[in-house]
Coordinates of C-alpha atoms and ligand atoms in Angstrom, one line a residue:
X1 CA -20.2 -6.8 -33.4
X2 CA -17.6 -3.9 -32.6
X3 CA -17.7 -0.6 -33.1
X4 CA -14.6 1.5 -34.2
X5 CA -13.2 4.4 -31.7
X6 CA -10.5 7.3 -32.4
X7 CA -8.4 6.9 -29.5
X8 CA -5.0 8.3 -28.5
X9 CA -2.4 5.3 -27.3
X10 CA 1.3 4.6 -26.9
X11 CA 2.6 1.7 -29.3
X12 CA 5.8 1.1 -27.3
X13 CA 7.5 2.2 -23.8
X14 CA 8.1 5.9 -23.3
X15 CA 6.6 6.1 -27.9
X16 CA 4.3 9.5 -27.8
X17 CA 0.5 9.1 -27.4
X18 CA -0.8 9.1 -31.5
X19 CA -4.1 8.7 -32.8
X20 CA -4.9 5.1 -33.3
X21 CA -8.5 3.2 -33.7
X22 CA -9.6 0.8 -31.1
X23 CA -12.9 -1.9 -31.5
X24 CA -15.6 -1.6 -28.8
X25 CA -18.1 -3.9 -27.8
X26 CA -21.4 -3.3 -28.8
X27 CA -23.3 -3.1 -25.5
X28 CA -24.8 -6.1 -24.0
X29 CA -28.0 -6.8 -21.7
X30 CA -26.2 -4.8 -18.6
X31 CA -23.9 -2.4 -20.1
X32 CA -24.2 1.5 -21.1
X33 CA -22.5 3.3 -24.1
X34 CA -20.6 5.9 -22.7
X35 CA -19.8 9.3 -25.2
X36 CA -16.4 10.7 -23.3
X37 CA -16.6 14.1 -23.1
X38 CA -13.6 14.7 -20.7
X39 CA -10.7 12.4 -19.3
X40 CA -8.1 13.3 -16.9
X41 CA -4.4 12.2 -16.9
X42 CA -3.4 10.5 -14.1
X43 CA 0.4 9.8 -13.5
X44 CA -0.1 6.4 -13.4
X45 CA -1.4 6.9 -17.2
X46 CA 2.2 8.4 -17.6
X47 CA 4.1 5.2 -15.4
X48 CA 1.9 2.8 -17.4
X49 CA 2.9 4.2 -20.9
X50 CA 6.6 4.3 -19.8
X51 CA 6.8 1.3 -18.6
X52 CA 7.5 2.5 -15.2
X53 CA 6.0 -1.0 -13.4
X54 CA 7.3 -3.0 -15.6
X55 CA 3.8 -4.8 -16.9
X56 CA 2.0 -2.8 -19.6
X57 CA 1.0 -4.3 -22.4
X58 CA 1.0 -2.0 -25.5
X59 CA -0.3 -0.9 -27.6
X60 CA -1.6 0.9 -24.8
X61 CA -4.9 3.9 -24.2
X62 CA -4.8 5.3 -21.1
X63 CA -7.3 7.0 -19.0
X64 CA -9.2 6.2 -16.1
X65 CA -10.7 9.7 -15.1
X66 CA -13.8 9.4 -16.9
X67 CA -16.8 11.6 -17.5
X68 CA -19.7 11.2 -20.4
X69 CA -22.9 10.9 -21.4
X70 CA -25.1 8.1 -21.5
X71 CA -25.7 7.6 -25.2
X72 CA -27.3 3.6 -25.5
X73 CA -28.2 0.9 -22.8
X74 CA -28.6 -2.2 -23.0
X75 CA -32.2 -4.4 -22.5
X76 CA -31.3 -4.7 -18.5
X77 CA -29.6 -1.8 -17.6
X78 CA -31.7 0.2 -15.7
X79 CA -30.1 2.3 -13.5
X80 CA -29.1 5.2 -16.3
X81 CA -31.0 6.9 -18.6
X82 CA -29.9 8.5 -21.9
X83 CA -28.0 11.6 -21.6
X84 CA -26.9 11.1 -17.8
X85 CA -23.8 12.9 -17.0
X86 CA -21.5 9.3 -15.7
X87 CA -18.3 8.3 -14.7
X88 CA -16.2 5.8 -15.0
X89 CA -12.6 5.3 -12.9
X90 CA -10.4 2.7 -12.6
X91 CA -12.6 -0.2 -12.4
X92 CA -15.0 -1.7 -15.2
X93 CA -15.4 -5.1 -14.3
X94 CA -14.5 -7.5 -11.7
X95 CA -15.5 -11.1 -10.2
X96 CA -18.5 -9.4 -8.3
X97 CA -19.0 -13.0 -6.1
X98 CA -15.7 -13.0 -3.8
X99 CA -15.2 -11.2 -0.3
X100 CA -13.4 -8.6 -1.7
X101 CA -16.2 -7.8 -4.2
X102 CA -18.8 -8.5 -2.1
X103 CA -17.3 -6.1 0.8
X104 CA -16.6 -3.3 -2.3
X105 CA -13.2 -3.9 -2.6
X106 CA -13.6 -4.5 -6.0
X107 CA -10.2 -3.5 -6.8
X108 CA -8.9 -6.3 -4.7
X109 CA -11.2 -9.2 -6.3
X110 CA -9.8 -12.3 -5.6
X111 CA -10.7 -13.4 -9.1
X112 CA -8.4 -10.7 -10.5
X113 CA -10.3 -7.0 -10.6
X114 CA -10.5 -5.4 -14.3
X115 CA -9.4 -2.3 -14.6
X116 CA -10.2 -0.2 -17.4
X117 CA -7.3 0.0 -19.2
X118 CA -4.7 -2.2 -19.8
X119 CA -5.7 -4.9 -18.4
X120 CA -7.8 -8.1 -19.0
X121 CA -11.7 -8.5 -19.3
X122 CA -13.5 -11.5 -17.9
X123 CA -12.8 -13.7 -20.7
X124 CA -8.8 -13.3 -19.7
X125 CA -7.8 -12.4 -23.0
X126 CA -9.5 -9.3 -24.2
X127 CA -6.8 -6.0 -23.7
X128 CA -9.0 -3.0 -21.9
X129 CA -8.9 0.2 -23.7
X130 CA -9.1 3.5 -21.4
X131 CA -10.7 7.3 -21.5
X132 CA -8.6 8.7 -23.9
X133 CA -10.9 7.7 -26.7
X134 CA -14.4 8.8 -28.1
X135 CA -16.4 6.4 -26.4
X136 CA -16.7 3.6 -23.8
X137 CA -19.4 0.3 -23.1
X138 CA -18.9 -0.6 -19.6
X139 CA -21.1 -2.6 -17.2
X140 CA -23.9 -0.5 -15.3
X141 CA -22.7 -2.0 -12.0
X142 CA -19.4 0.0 -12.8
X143 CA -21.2 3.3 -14.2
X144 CA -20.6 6.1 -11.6
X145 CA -23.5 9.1 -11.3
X146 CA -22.2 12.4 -11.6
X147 CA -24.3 14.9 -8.9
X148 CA -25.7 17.3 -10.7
X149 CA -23.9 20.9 -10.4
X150 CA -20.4 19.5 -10.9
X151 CA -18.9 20.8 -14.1
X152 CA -18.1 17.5 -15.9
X153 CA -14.1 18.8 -17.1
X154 CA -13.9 19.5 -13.3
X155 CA -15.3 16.5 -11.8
X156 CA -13.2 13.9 -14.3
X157 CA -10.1 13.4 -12.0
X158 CA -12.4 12.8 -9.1
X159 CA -12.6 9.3 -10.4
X160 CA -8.9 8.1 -9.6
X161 CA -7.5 11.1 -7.7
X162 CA -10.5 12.1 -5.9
X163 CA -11.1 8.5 -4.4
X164 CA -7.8 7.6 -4.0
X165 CA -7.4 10.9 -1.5
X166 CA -10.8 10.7 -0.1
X167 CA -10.9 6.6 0.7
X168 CA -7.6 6.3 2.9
X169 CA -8.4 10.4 4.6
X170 CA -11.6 8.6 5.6
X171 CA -10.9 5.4 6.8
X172 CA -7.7 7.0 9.0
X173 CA -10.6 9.3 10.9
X174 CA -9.9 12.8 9.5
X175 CA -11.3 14.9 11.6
X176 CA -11.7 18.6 12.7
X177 CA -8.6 19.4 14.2
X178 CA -6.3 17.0 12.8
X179 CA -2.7 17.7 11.6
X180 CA -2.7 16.5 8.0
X181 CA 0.5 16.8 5.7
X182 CA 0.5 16.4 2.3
X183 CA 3.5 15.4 0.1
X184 CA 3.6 16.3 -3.8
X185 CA 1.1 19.2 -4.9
X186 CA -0.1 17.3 -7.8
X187 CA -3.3 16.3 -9.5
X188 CA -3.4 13.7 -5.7
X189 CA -2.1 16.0 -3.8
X190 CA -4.8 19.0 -4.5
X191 CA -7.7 16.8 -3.8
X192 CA -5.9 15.5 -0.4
X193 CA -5.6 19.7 0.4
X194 CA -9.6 20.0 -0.8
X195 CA -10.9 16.8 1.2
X196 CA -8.7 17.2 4.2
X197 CA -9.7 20.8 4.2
X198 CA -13.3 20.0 4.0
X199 CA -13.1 17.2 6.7
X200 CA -11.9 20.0 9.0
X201 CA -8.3 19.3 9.3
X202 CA -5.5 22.2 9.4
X203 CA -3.4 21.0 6.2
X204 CA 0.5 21.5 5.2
X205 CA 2.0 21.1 1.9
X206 CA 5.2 19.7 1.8
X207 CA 6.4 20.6 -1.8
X208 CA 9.4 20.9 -3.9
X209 CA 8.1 23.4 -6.0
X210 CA 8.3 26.8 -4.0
X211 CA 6.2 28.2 -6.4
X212 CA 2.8 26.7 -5.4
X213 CA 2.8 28.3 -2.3
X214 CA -0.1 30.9 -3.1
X215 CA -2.2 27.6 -4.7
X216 CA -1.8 25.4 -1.8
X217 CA -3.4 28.5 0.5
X218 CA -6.4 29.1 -2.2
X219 CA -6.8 24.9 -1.9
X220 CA -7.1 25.2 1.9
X221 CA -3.6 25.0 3.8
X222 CA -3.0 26.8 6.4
X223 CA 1.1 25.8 6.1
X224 CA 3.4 25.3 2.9
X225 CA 6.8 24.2 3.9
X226 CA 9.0 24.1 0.6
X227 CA 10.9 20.4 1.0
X228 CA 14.4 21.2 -0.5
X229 CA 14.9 24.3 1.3
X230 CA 17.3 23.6 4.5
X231 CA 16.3 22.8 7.8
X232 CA 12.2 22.4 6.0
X233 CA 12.1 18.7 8.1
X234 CA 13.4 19.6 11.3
X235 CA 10.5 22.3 12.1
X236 CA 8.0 19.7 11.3
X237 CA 9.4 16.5 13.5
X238 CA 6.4 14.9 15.4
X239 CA 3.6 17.3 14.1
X240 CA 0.8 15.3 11.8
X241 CA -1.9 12.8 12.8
X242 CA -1.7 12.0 9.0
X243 CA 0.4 12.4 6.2
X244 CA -0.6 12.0 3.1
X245 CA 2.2 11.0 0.4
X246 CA 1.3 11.3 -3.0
X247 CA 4.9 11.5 -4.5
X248 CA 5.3 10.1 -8.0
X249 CA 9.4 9.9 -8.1
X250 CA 11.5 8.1 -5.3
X251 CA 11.9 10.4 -2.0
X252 CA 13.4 9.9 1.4
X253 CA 10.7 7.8 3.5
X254 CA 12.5 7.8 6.6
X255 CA 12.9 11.7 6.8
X256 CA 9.3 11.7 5.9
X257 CA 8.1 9.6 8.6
X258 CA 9.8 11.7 11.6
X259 CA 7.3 14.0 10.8
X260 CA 4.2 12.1 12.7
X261 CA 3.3 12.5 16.5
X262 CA 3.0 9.3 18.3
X263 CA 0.6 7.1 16.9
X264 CA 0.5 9.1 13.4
X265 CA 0.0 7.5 10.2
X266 CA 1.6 7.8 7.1
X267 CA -0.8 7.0 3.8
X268 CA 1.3 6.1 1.0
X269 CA -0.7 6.8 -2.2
X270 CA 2.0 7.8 -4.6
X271 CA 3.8 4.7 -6.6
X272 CA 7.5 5.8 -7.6
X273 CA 8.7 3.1 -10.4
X274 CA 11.9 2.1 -7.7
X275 CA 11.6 0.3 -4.8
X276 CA 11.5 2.3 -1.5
X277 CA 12.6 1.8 1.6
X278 CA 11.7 2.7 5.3
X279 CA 13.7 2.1 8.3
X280 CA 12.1 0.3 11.2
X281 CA 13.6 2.7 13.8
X282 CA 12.1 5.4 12.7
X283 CA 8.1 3.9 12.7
X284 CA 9.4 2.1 16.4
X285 CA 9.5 5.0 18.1
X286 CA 6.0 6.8 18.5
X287 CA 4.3 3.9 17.6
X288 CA 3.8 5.4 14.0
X289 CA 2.3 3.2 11.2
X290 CA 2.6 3.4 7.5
X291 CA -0.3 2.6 5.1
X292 CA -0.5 1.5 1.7
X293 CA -4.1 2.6 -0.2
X294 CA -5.5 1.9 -3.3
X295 CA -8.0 3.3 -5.3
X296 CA -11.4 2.8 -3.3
X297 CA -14.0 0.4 -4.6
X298 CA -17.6 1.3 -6.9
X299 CA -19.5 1.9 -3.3
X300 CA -17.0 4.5 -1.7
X301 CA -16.3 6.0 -5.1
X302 CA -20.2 7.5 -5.6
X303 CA -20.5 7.8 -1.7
X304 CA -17.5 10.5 -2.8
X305 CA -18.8 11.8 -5.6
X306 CA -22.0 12.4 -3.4
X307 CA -20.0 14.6 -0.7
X308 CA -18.5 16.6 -3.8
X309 CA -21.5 17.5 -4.8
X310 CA -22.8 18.3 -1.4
X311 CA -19.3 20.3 -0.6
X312 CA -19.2 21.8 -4.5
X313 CA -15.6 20.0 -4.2
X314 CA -14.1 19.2 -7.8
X315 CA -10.5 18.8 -9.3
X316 CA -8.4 22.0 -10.5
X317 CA -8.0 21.6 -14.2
X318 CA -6.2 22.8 -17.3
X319 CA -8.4 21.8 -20.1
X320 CA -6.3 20.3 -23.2
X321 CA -6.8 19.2 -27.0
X322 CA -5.9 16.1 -27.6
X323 CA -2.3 17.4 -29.5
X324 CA -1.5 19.0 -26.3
X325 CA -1.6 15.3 -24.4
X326 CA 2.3 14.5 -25.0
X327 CA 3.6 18.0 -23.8
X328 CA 1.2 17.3 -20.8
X329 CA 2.8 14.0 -20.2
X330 CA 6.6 16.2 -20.3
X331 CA 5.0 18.7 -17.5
X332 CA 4.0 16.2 -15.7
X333 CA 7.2 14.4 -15.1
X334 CA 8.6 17.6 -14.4
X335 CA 6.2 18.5 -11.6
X336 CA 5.1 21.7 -13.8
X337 CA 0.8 20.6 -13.2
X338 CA -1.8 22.9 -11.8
X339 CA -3.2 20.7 -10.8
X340 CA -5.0 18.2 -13.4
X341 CA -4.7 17.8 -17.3
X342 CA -7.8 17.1 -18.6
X343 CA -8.2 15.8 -22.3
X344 CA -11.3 17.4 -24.1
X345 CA -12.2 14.4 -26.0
X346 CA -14.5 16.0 -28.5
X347 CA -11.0 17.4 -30.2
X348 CA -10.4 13.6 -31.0
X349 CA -13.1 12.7 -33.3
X350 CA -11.7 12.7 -36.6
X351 CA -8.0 12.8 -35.2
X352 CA -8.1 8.4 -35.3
X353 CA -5.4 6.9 -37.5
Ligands
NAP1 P1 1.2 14.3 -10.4 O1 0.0 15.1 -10.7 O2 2.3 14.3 -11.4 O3 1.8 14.9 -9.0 C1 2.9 14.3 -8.4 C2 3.6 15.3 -7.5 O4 4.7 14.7 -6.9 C3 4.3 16.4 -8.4 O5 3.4 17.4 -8.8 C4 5.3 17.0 -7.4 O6 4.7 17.9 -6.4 C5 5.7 15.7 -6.6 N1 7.0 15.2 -7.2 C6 7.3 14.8 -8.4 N2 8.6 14.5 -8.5 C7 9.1 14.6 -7.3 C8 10.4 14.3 -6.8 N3 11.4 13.9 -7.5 N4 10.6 14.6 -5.4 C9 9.6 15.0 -4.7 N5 8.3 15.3 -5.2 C10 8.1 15.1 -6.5 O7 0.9 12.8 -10.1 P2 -0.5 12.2 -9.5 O8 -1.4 11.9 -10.7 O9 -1.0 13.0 -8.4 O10 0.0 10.8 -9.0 C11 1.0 10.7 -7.9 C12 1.4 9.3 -7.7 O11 0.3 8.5 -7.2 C13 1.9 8.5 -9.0 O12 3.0 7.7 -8.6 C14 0.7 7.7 -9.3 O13 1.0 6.5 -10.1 C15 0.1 7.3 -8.0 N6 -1.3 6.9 -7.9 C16 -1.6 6.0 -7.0 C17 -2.9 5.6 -6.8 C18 -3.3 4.6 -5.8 O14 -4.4 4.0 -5.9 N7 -2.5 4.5 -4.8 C19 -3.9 6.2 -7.7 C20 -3.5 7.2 -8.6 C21 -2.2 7.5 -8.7 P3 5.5 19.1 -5.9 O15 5.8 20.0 -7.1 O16 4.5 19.7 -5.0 O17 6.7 18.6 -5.2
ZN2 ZN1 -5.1 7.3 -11.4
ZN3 ZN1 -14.2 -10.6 -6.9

């Protein structure tokens, strides 16, 4: 049995989001029904529909920056109970048996991770169907609990670009006292400013948009330097422990990485659809590293929603009707975001074509 779902989805590369209808399981022994109240947009929701990587499927629903209520459960799912505030990221399913799952690196299950939109459920054939949609059944293993106190609009994008900023800041030592740069004011960017902050680190924006100066200070930077402006690079050569990239569009790496001390680190979170490239030189002398991150698995993800609610950290959000989704998407790739959309999904019941 399958239940029918208003959703918003792309039927082709780079098409504008329209209402469609999508099935949804009915929920078996382990799994919760899930009634979305709010999903973020990610840019990776905006790559994915355009095509950016080159591997979506379509027709595509985005979303990954889940929050809702716990509306059924099935005969063995135990750990929710009706009307639990939940969240559900990037991950709804994976092999749950190999080292990668067993360690909580879901996202890197050798078996092939399931993410929760577009991509492949166990069975290998079944197309996942994201947030932007009434309602969700996912696996209790992958059900996230929201703490309470966090408003639920607010606390969405903390389930891709909360973890995603938080996993990599964590696992690189951020401490009190630590240089931090961050690249790309965005929905990423902000939480990397709001964790970093938090952590104790003395923060710098690196932006190209002069005007969210005033923003980066209210997030917790002590420095903004605006990136196009001349001579921006120089004053910064051989300052951060850490930087923090979370660029969506292809930017100068090697510039970039002049900016560590000896034995700095530079987290590359941001995944621009070209190729880049990074000079050896460059990472040679001072012993700097570069570091790929992705995601962070179920564990780390409520281990961060935990410290939010203990810190009262949450995302930055313009709330949106579901009409408003495709302008969003335009803003977006123009930088114009303060500092996460986030879809009110009540306004799409009804909307389903
Ligand atoms: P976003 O909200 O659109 O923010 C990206 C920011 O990058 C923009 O606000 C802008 O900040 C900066 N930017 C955009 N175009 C630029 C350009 N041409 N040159 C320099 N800076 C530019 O995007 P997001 O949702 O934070 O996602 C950022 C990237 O991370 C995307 O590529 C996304 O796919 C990726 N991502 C990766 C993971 C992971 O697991 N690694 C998870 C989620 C997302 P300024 O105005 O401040 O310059
Ligand atoms: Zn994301
Ligand atoms: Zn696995």
């Amino acid at each position: 049995m399958t239940r029918k779902t208003p959703a918003l989805g792309a039927r082709a590369a780079k098409a504008p989001l329209t209402p469609l209808t999508i099935d949804r399981r009915d929920p078996g022994s382990h799994d919760v029904g899930i009634e979305i109240l709010y999903c973020g947009i990610c840019h990776s929701d905006v790559h994915k529909v355009n095509n950016d990587w080159g591997n979506t499927h379509f027709p595509i629903v985005p979303g990954h920056e889940i929050v809702g209520r716990v509306v059924s459960r099935g005969r063995s799912a135990s750990r929710t109970r009706d009307g639990d505030l939940v969240g559900v990221g990037c991950i709804v399913d994976s092999c749950r048996a190999c080292p990668a799952c067993r360690a909580g690196h879901e996202m890197f299950c050798e078996k092939g991770v399931t993410f929760s939109f577009d991509s492949f459920e166990r069975d290998g054939k079944t197309l996942t169907y994201g947030g932007y949609s009434t309602n969700m059944v996912v696996d209790e293993r992958y059900v996230l609990r929201v703490p309470n106190g966090l408003d639920p609009a607010r606390a969405a994008p903390l389930l891709c670009a909360g973890i995603t900023t938080y996993s990599p800041l964590r696992r690189f030592g951020c401490k009190p006292g630590d240089q931090v740069g961050v690249v790309g004011l965005g929905g990423l960017g902000h939480m990397a400013v709001k964790f970093a902050a938090s952590m104790g680190a003395e923060v710098t924006v690196l932006s190209t948009s002069r005007d969210k100066e005033k923003d980066a200070a209210r997030l917790g930077a002590k420095r903004f330097v605006a990136t196009k402006e001349p001579g921006a690079f120089e004053s910064l050569e051989g300052t951060f422990d850490l930087i923090v990239d979370t660029v969506s569009a292809p930017h100068d790496l090697d510039k970039q990485s002049t900016l560590l001390r000896s034995f700095g680190t530079m987290i590359l979170v941001g995944l621009p659809p070209a190729g880049s490239r990074l000079d050896a030189a460059g990472l040679i002398h001072g012993n700097r590293r570069v570091a790929g991150s992705n995601i962070g698995g179920i564990a780390e993800t409520q281990e961060m929603l935990d410290y939010c609610g203990q810190h009262g950290i949450v995302a930055d959000v313009e709330t949106i009707a579901v009409d408003q989704v495709n302008d969003a998407y335009a803003r977006m790739q123009r930088g114009d975001v303060h500092y996460r959309f986030v879809i009110d999904v009540a306004s799409l019941a009804g909307a389903a074509a």
